[in-house]
Coordinates of C-alpha atoms and ligand atoms in Angstrom, one line a residue:
X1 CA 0.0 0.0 0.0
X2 CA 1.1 3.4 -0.7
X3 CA 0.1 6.9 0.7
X4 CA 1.1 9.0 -1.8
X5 CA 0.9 12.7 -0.9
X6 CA 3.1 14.4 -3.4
X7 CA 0.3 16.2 -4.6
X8 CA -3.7 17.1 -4.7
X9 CA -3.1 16.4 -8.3
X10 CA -2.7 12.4 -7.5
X11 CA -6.3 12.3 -6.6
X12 CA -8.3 10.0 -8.9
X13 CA -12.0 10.8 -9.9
X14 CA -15.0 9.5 -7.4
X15 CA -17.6 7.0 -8.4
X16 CA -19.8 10.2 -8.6
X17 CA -18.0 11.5 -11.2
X18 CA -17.5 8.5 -13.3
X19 CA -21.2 8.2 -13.5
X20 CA -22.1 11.8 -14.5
X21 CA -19.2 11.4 -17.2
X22 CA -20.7 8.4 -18.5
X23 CA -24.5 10.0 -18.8
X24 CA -23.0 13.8 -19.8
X25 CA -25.1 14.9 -22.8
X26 CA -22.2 16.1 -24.8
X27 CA -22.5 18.4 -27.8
X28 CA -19.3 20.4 -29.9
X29 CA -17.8 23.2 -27.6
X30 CA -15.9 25.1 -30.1
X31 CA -19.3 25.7 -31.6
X32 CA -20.9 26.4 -28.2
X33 CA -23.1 23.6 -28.3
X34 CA -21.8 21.4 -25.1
X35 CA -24.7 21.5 -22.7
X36 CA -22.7 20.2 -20.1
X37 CA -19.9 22.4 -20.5
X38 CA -22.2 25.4 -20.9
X39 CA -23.8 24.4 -17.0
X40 CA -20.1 23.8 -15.6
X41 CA -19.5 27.9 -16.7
X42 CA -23.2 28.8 -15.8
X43 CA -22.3 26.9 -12.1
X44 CA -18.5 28.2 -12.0
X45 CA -19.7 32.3 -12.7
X46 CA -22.5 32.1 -10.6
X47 CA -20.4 30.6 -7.6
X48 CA -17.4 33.2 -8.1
X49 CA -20.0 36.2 -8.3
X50 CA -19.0 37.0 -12.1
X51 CA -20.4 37.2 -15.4
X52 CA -19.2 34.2 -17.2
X53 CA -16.7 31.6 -16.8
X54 CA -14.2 29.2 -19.4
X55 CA -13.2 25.7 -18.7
X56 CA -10.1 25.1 -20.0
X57 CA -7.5 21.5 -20.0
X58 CA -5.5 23.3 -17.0
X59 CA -4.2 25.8 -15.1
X60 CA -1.2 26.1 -16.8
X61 CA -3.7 26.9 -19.6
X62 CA -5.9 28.8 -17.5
X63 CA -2.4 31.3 -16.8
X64 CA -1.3 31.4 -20.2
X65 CA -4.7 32.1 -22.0
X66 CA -5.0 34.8 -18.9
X67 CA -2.0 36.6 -19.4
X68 CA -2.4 36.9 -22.8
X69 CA -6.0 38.8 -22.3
X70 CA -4.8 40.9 -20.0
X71 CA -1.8 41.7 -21.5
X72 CA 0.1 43.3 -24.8
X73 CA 3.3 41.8 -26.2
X74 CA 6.4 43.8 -24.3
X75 CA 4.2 44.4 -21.4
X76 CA 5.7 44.4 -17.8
X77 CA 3.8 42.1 -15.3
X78 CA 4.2 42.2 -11.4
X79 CA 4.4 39.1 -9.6
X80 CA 6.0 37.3 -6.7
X81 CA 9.1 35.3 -6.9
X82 CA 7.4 31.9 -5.7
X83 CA 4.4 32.0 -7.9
X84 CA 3.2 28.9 -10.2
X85 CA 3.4 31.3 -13.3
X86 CA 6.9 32.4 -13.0
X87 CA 8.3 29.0 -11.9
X88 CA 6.6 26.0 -13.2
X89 CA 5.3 27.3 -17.0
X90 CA 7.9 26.0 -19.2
X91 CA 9.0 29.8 -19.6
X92 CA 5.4 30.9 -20.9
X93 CA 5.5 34.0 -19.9
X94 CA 8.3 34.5 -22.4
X95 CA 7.8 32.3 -25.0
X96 CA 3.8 32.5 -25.4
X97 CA 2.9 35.5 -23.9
X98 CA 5.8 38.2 -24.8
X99 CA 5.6 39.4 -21.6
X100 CA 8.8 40.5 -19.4
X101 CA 8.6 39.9 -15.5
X102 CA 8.7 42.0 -12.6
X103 CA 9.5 39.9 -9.5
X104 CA 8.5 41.0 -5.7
X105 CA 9.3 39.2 -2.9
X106 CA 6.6 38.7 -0.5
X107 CA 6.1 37.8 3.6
X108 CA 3.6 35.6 3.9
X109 CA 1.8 36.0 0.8
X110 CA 1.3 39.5 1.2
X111 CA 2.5 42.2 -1.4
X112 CA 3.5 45.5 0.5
X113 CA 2.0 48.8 -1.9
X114 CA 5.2 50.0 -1.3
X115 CA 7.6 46.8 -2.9
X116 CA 4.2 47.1 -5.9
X117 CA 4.8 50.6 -6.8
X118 CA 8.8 50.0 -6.8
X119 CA 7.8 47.9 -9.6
X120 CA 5.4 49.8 -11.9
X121 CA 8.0 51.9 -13.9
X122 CA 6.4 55.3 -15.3
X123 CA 5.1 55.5 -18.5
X124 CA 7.5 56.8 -21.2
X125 CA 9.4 55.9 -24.6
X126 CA 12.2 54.4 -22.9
X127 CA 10.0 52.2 -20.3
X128 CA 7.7 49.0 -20.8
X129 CA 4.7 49.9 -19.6
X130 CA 3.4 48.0 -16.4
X131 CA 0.0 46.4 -17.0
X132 CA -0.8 43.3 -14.8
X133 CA -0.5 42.2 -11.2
X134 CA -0.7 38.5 -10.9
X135 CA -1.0 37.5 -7.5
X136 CA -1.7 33.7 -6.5
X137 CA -4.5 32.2 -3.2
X138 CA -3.7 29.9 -1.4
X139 CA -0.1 31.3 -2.1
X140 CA 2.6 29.4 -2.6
X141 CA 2.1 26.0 -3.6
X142 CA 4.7 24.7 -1.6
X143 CA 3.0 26.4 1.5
X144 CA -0.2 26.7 0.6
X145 CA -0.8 29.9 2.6
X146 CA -4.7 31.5 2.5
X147 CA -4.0 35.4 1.7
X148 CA -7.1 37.5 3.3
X149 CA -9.4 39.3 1.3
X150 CA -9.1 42.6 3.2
X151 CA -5.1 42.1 1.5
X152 CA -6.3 41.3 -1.9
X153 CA -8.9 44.5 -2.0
X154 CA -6.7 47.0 -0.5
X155 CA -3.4 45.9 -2.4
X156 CA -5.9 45.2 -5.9
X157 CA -7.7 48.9 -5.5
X158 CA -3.8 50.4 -5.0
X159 CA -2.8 48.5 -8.4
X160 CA -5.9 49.7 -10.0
X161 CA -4.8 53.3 -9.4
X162 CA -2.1 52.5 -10.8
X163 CA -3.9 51.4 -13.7
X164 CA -2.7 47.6 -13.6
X165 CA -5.3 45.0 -13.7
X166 CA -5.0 42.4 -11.7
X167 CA -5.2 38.3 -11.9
X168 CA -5.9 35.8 -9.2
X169 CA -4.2 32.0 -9.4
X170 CA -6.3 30.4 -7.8
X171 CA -6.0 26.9 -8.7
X172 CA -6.3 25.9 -4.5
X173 CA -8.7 28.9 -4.1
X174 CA -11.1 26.7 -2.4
X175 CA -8.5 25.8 0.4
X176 CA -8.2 29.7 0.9
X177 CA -11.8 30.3 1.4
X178 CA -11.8 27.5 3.7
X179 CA -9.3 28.0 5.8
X180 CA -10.6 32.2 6.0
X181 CA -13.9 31.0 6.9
X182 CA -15.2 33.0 3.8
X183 CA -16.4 32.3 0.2
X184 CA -14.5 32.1 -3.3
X185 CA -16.5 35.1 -4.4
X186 CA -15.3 37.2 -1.5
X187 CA -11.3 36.5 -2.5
X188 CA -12.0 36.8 -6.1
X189 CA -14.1 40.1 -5.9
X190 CA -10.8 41.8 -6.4
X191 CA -9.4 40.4 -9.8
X192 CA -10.5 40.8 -13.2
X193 CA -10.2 37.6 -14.1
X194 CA -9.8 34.2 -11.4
X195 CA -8.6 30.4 -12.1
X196 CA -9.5 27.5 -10.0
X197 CA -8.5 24.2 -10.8
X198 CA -10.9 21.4 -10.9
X199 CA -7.7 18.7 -10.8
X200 CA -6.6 18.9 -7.4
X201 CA -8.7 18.8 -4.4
X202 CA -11.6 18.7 -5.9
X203 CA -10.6 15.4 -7.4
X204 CA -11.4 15.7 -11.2
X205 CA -9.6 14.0 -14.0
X206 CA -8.9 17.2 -15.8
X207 CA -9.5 21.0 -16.0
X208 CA -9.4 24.5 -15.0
X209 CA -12.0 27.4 -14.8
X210 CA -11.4 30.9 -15.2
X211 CA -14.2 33.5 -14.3
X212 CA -14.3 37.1 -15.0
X213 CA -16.7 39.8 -17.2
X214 CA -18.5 39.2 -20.0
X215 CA -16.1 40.7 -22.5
X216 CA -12.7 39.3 -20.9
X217 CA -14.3 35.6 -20.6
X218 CA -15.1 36.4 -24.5
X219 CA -11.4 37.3 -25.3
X220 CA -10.0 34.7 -23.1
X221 CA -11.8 31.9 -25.4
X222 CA -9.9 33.3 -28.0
X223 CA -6.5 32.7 -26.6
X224 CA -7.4 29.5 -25.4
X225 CA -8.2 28.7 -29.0
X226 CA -5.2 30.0 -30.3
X227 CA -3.3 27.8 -27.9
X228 CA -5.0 24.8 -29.5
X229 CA -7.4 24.7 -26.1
X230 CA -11.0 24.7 -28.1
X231 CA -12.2 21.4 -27.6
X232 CA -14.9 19.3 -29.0
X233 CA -17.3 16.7 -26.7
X234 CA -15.2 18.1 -23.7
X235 CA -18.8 18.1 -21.8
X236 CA -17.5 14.3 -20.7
X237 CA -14.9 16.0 -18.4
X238 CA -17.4 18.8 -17.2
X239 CA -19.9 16.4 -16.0
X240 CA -16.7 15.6 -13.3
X241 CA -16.1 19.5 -13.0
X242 CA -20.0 19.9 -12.1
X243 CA -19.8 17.1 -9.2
X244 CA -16.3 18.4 -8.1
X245 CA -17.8 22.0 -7.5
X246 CA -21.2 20.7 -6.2
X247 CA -20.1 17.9 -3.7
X248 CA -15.9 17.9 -3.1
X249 CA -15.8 21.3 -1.3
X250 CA -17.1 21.3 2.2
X251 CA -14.9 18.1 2.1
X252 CA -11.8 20.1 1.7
X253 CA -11.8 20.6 5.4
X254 CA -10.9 17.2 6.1
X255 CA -7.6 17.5 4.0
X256 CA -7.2 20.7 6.1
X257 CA -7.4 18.5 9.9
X258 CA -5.7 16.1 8.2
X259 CA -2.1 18.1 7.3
X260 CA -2.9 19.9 10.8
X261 CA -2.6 15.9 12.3
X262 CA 0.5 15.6 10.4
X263 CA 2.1 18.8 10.7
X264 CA 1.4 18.1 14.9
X265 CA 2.6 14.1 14.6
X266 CA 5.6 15.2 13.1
X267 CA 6.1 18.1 15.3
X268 CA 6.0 15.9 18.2
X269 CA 8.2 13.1 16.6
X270 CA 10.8 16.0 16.3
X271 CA 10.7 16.9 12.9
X272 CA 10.5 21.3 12.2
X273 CA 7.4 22.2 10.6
X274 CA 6.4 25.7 11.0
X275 CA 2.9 25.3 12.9
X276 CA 1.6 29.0 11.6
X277 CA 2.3 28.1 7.9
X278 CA -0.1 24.6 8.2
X279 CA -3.6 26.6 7.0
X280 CA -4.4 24.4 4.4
X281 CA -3.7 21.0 3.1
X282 CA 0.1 21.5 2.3
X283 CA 2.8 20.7 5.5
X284 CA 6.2 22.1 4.9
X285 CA 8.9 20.2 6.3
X286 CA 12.3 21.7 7.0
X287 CA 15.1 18.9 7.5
X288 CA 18.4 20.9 8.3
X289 CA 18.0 20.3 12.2
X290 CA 18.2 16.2 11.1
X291 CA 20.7 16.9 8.5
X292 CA 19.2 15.3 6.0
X293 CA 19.0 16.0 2.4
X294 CA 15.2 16.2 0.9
X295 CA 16.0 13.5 -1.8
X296 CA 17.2 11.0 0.7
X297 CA 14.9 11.9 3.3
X298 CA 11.9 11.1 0.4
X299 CA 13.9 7.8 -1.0
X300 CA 13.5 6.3 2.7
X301 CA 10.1 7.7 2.5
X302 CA 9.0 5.9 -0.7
X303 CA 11.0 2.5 0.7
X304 CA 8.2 2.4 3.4
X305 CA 5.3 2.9 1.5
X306 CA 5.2 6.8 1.9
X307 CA 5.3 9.1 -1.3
X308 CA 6.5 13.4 -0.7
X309 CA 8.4 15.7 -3.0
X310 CA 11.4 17.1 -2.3
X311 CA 10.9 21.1 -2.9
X312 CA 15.0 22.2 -2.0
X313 CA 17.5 20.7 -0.9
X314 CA 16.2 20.2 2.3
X315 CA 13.0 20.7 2.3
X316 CA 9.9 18.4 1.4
X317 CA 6.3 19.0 1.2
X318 CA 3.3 16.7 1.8
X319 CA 0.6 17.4 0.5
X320 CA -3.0 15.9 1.9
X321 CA -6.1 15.4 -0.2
X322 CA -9.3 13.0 -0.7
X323 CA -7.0 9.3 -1.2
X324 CA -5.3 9.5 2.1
X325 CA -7.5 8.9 5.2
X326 CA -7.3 10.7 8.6
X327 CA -6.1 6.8 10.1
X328 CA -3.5 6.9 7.6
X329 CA -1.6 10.2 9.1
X330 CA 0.0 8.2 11.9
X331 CA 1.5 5.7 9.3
X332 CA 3.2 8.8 7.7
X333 CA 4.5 10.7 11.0
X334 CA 5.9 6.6 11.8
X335 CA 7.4 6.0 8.4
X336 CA 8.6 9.8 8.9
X337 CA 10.8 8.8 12.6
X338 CA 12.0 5.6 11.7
X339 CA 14.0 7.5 8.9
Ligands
PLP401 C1 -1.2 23.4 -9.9 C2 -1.1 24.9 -10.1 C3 -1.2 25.4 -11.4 C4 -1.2 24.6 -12.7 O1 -2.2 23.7 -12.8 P1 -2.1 22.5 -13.9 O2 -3.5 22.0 -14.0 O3 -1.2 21.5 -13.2 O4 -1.5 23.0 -15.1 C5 -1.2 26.8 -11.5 N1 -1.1 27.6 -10.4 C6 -1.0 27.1 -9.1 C7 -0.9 28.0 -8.0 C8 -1.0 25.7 -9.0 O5 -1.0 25.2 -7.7

């Protein structure tokens, strides 16, 4: 047996799902006639308080098809050093959207006005001109840290003076909302346009959403069809995304007690975890008290039926999501101290 926690993204659809995909009335999306991907948007725009909504194959998609709406070619975009879109794109940001990247460091998720308007050069023949924030909820997706909305509005409205628009990553948005005690609407109310992936705790094969107005969902389908995203009887995959946002939410809570449990076990078995950071379902784990390196630390690990990334040299997170069970947490913490 393994108990694999890597990633959210392991998760494998639920018997729910698998039914809804195999009764999905199904229908050509490129030509807007997908009934079921027409109610996954409907359900997405009406549960993120915003006009209209786009499923997409991922949130690296998602990003990309994002960045491009918001954005010209030579643009400058603001974003933080750790974030999915400057890390873990293959270089899109470059290569697909012509944008060049201003990078901000951030404490705890949270951008200061001051280290945003260092960033935002003025306008002028010489200088690119600054365009986009991008900022990312739950932040971090080593961390997984929930940003609060009161943040995201006051830090959104300063970039708007600035006239920047802003983007929200929020492929583990749910988590966020969860963990605040608030709703996706409320984090979201702040961006122009929002993703949310449907792959990772919510437990769906495949996709991504993005929400935002009328006319930016509208240009967004283009770029999603210019990055060869338009796609046919794709109403097979949003009968999964309909049960993921209708019944695998609430349930996200549990993943949440469940890296708190861990993040505690291995606390107490001596391992360092920084306590504070544990707010979703992601449990950083630093290993330079027990001198070990991450790779080994995870090789061990894997030899006792345990599965975690290494994200540094001596770091590793774990990640905890619907396939691992709250008995299974003290397996982990004692395939953790037997090193
Ligand atoms: C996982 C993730 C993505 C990318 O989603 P894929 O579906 O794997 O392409 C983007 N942003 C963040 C913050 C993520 O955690």
């Amino acid at each position: 047996m393994t108990i694999d926690l890597r990633s959210d993204t392991v998760t494998t659809p639920t018997e729910r799902m698998r039914e809804a995909m195999r009764a999905a009335a199904v229908g050509d999306d490129v030509l807007g006639e997908d009934p079921t991907v027409r109610e996954l948007e409907r359900l997405a725009a009406e549960r993120f308080e915003k006009e209209a909504a786009l499923f997409l194959v991922s949130g690296t998609m998602a990003n990309q098809a994002a960045v491009l709406t918001l954005t010209d070619p030579g643009d400058q975009v603001v974003l933080h050093r750790n974030s999915h879109l400057y890390n873990l794109e293959g270089g899109g940001l470059a290569a697909t959207c012509g944008v060049q990247v201003r990078v901000v460091e951030t404490m705890e998720g949270r951008i200061s006005s001051e280290a945003l308007e260092a960033e935002i050069q003025p306008a002028g023949l010489q200088e690119a001109p600054t365009t986009l924030l991008c900022l990312e909820n739950s932040f971090d997706l080593n961390r997984g840290l929930a940003v609060p909305a009161d943040h995201l509005e006051a830090l959104g409205a300063f970039a708007r003076a600035h006239g920047l628009r802003v983007y929200l990553d929020g492929a583990r948005i749910f988590n966020a909302a969860i963990a605040l005690d608030t709703d996706v609407a409320a984090l979201s109310a702040p961006a122009d346009l929002v993703a949310v992936s449907l792959s990772k705790g919510l437990s769906c094969p495949v996709g991504s959403l993005l929400v935002g107005s009328e006319d930016l969902i509208r240009a967004a389908r283009r770029m999603r069809q210019r990055l060869g995203g338009g796609w046919r009887q794709a109403g097979i995959l949003a009968a999964a995304g309909i049960v993921g946002l209708q019944e695998m939410v609430e349930r996200l809570r549990e993943d949440h007690a469940n890296a708190r449990r861990l993040a505690e076990g291995l606390v107490a078995a001596g391992f360092s975890v920084d306590l504070q950071q544990v707010q979703t379902n992601i449990v950083l784990l630093d290993l330079r008290p027990q001198g070990m390196r991450a790779r080994e630390f995870c090789r061990r690990l894997a030899q006792r039926g345990v599965r975690a990334r290494p994200v540094g040299p001596w770091a590793v997170r774990m990640v905890t999501h619907k396939d691992v069970q709250a008995d299974e947490i003290p397996l982990v913490v004692e395939a953790a101290h037997a090193g």
